[in-house]
Each structure stands twice: as structure tokens, then as C-alpha cells.
PDB file of C-alpha atoms in Angstrom:
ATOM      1  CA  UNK A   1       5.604 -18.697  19.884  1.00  0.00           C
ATOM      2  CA  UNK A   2       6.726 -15.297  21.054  1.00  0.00           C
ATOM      3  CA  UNK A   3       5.204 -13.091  23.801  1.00  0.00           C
ATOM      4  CA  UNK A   4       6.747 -10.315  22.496  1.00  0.00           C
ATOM      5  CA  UNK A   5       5.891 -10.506  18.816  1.00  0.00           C
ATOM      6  CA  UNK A   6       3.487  -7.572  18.816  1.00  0.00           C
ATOM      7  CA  UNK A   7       5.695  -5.301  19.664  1.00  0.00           C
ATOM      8  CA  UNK A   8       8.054  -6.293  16.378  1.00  0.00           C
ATOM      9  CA  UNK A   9       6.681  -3.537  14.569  1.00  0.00           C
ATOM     10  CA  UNK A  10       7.718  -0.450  16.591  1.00  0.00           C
ATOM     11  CA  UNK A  11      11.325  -2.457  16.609  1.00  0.00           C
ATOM     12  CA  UNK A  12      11.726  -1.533  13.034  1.00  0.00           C
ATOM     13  CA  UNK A  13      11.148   2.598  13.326  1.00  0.00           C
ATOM     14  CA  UNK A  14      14.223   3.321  12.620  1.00  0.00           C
ATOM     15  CA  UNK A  15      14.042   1.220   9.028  1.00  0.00           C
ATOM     16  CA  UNK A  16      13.163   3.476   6.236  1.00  0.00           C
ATOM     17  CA  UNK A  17      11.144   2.178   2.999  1.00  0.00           C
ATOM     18  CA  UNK A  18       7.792   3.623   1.766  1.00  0.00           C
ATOM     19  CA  UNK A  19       7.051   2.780  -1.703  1.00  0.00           C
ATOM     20  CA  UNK A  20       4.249   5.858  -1.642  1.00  0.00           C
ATOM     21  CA  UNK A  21       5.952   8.274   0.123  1.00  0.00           C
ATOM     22  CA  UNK A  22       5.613  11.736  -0.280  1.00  0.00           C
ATOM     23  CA  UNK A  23       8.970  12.819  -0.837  1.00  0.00           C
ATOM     24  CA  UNK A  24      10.305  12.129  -4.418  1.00  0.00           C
ATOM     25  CA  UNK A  25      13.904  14.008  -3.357  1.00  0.00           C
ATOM     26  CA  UNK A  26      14.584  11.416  -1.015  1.00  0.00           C
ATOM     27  CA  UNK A  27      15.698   8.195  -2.423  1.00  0.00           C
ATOM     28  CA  UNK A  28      16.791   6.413   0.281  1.00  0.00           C
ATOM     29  CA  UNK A  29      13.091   6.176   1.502  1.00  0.00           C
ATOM     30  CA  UNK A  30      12.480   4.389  -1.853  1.00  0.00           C
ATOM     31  CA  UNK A  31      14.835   1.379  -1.116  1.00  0.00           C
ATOM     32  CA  UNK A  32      15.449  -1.066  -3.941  1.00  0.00           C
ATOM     33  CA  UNK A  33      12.807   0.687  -6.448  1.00  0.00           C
ATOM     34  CA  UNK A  34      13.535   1.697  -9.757  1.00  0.00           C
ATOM     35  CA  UNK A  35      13.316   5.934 -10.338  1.00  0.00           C
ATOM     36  CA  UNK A  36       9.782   4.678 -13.356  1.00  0.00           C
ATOM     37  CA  UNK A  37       8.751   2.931  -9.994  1.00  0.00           C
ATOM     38  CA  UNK A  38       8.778   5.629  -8.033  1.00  0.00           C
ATOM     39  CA  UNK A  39       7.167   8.540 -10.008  1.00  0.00           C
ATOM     40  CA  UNK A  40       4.230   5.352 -10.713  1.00  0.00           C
ATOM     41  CA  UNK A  41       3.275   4.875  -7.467  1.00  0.00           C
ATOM     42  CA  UNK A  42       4.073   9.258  -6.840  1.00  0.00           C
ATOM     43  CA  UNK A  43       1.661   9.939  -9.642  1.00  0.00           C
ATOM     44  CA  UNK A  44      -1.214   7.853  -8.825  1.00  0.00           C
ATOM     45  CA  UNK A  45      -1.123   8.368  -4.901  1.00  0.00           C
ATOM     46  CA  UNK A  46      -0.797  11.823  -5.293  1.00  0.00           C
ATOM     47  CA  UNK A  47      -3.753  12.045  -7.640  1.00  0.00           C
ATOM     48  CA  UNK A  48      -5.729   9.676  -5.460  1.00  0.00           C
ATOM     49  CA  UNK A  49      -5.098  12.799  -2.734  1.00  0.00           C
ATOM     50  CA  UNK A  50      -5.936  15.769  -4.737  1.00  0.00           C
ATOM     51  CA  UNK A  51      -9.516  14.032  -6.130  1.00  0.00           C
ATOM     52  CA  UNK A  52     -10.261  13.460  -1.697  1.00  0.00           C
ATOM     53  CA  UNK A  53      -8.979  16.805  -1.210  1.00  0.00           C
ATOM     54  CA  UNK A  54     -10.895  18.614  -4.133  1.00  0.00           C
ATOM     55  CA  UNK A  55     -13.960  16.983  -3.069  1.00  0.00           C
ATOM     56  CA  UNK A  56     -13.483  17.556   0.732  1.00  0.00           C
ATOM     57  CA  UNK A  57     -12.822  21.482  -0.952  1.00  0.00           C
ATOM     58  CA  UNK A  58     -16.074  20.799  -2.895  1.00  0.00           C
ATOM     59  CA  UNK A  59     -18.580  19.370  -0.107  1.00  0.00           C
ATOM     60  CA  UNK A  60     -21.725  21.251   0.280  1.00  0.00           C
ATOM     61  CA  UNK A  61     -22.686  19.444   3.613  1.00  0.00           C
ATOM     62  CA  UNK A  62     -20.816  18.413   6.790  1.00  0.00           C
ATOM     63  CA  UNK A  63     -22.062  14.606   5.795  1.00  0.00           C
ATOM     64  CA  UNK A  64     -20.536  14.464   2.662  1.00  0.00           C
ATOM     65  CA  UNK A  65     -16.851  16.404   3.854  1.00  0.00           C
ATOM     66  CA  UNK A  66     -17.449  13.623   6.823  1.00  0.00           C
ATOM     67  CA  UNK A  67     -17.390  10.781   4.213  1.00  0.00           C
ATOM     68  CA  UNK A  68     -14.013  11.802   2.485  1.00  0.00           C
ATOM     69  CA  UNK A  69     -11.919  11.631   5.431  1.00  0.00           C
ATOM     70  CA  UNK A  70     -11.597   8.053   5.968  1.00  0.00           C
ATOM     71  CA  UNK A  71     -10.091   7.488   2.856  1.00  0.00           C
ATOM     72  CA  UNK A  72      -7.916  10.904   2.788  1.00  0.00           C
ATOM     73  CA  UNK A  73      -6.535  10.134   6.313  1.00  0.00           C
ATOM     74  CA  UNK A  74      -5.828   6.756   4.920  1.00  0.00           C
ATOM     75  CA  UNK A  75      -3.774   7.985   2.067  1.00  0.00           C
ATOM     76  CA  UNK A  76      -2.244  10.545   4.403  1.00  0.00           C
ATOM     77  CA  UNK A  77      -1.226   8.672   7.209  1.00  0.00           C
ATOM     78  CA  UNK A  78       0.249   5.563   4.432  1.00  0.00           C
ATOM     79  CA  UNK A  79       2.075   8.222   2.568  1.00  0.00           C
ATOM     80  CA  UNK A  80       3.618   9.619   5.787  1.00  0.00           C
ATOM     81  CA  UNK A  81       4.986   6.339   7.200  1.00  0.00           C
ATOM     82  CA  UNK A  82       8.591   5.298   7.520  1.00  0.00           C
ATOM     83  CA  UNK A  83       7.647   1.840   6.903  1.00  0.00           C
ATOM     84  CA  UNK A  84       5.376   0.586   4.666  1.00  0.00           C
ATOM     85  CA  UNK A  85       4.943  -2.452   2.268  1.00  0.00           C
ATOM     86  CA  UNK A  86       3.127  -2.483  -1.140  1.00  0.00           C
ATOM     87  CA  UNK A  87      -0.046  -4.789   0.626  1.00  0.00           C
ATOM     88  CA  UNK A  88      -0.113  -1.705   3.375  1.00  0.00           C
ATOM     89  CA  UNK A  89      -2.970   0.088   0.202  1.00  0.00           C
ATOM     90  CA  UNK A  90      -5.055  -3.327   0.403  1.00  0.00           C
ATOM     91  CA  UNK A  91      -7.817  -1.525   3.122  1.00  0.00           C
ATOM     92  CA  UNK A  92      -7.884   1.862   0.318  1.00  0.00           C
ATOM     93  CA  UNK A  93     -10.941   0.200  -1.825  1.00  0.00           C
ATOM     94  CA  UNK A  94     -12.938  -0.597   1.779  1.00  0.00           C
ATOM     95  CA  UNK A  95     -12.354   3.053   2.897  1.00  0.00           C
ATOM     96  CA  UNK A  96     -14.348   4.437  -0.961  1.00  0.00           C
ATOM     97  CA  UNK A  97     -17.493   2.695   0.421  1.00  0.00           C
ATOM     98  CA  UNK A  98     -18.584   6.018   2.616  1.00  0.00           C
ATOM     99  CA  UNK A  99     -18.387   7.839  -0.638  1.00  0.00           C
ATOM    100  CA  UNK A 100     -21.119   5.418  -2.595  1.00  0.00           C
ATOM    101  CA  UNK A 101     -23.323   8.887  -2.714  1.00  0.00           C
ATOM    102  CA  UNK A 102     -20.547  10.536  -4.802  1.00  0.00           C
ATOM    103  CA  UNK A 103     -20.144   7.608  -7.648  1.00  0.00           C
ATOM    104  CA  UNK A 104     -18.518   9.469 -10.538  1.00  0.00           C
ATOM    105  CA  UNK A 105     -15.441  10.026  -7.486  1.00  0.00           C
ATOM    106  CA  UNK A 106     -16.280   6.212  -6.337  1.00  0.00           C
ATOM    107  CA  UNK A 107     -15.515   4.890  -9.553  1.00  0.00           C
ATOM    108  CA  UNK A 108     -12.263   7.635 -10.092  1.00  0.00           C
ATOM    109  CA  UNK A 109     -10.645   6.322  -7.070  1.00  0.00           C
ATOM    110  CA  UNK A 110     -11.642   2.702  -7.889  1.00  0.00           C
ATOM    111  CA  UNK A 111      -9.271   3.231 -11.176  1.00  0.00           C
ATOM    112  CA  UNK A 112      -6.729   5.016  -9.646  1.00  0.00           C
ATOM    113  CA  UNK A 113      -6.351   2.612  -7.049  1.00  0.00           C
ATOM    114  CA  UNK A 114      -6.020  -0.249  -9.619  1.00  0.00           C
ATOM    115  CA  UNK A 115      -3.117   1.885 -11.179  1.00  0.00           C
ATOM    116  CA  UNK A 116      -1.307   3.440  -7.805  1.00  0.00           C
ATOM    117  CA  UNK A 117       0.786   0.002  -7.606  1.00  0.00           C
ATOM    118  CA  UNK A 118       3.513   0.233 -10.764  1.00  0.00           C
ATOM    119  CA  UNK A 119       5.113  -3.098  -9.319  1.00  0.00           C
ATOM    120  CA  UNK A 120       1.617  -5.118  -9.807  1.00  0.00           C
ATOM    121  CA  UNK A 121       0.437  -3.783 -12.447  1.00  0.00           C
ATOM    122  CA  UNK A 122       4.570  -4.598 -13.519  1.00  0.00           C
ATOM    123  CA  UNK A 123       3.566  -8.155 -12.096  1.00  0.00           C
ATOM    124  CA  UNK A 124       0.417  -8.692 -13.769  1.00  0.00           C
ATOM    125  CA  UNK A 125       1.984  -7.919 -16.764  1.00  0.00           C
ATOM    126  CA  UNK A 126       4.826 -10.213 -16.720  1.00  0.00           C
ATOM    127  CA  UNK A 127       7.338  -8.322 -15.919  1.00  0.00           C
ATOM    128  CA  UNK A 128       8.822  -9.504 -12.410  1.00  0.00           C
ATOM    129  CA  UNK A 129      11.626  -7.789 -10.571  1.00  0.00           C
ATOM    130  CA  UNK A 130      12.572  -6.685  -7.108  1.00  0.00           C
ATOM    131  CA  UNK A 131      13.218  -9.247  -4.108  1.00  0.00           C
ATOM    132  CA  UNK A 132      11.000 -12.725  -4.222  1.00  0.00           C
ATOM    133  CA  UNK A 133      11.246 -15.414  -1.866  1.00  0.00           C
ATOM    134  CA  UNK A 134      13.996 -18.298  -2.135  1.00  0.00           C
ATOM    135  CA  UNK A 135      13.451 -21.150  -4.416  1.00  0.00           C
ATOM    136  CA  UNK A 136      14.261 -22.818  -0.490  1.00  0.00           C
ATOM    137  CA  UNK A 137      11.166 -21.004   0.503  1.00  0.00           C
ATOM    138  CA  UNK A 138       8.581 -21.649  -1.936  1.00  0.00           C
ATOM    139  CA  UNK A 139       9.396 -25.356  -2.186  1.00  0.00           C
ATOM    140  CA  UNK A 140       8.423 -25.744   1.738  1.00  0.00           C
ATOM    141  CA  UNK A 141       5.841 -23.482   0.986  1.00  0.00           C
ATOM    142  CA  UNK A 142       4.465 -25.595  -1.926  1.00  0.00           C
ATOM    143  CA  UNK A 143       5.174 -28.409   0.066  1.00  0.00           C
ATOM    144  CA  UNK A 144       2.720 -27.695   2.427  1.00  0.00           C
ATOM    145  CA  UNK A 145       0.282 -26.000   0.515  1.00  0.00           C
ATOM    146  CA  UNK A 146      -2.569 -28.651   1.664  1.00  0.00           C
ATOM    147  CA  UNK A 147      -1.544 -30.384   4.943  1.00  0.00           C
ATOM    148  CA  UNK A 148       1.901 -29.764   7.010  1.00  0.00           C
ATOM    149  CA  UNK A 149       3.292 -30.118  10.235  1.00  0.00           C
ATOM    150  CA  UNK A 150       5.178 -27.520  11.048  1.00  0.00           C
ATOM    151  CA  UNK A 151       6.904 -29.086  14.156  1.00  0.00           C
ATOM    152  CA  UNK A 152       8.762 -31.506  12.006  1.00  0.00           C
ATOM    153  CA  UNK A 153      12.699 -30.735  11.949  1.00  0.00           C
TER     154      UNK A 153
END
């Protein structure tokens, strides 16, 4: 065990990888993805922000512009990171629940979450590319999939 492993995440500021950033004219902050990969994930983020926005915009009470922002400072804050990962979105369907009132934008952003992810829906599809564990890996993995002692040598 490590005392120090919560602090592992501010050691890697200075990495640079955001599969939903929100600059397409800088490549190197797209890593190893493919350019379709890129303007996927662009697309669908981007109009997952403009329907918040346009309904923040569109709000007729302070309750209702009140229940947009979790999910648009979600979106906002993910698509501003250095360093993000492809699970970082998995919180995005929890953060439509304050908007249950407005279900016709519930059920928009329910679909266009599905669809922000090229690489799953790439995945799901059969299609898989981009880094995956070692064969090394998944054996021990598979190995002890229902009992294993992770002490042993």
C-alpha cells in the first residue's frame, strides 16, 4: 500500500490527453485517436452543451436554470481537463436526473450521451482498436476472476 497514492493524480498535470476536449486544432491533446474519433466524440459533446446551454438560455424560472447546471458544469469542467479518460462521462446520465421536469431534453441528452463515445459505440460494434491490456494481464486477471491471493509471488 501507498500513503501517498492520492496524490497520484495531480502527479500527472503535466500529461495531456482528453478524448472530449474542446479544441479540435490541437492534436496532441487527442493522443493516440484517430481524426473520425475525434470529430465523434467533438460532435456529440458539443451538442450535449448547446441543448444545456439553450435550455439554461430558455428557462423561465430560477428552479429550472438551477437544474441545468449540474450537468452543464459537468460537461464543462470534463471538456476543459488536461487529463481525462473515456469512463471520466460515466457520472453524465446521474447529473440528467435534476432535469426529469424537462423530459423531451431528458430523453435528448439520454441519446446523445449513448452516442458522445465513438470508441464504444466502435467497441460495441466490433470494431476494436486503440491500446488494450496485455494478453500477460488479462490471463492473471482471468485467473483470478473468482478467488485470488494477491500476495502470492
Amino acid at each position: 500500500m501507498q500513503p501517498l497514492i492520492w496524490f497520484r493524480p495531480f502527479q500527472s498535470q503535466h500529461l495531456q490527453y482528453n478524448p472530449f476536449h474542446w479544441n479540435l486544432l490541437q492534436p496532441s491533446q487527442f493522443g493516440w485517436n484517430p481524426p473520425w474519433l475525434m470529430f465523434w466524440n467533438a460532435l456529440f459533446t458539443y451538442a450535449i452543451v448547446v441543448c444545456l446551454v439553450l435550455h439554461l438560455l430558455r428557462s423561465r424560472s430560477l428552479r429550472s436554470a438551477c437544474e441545468t447546471l449540474p450537468a452543464l458544469s459537468f460537461w464543462t469542467m470534463l471538456k476543459s481537463l488536461h487529463w481525462a479518460q473515456f469512463w471520466y462521462v460515466l457520472p453524465a446520465p446521474g447529473l440528467t436526473v435534476p432535469l426529469a421536469r424537462a423530459r423531451r431534453l431528458s430523453l435528448i441528452l439520454l441519446v446523445l450521451y449513448w452516442l458522445q463515445c465513438g470508441r464504444s459505440v466502435a467497441l460495441l460494434a466490433g470494431h476494436p482498436f486503440g491500446f488494450s491490456e496485455s494478453r500477460q494481464t488479462v490471463g492473471r486477471f482471468e485467473s483470478c476472476l473468482w478467488r485470488c491471493d494477491y500476495h502470492a509471488p
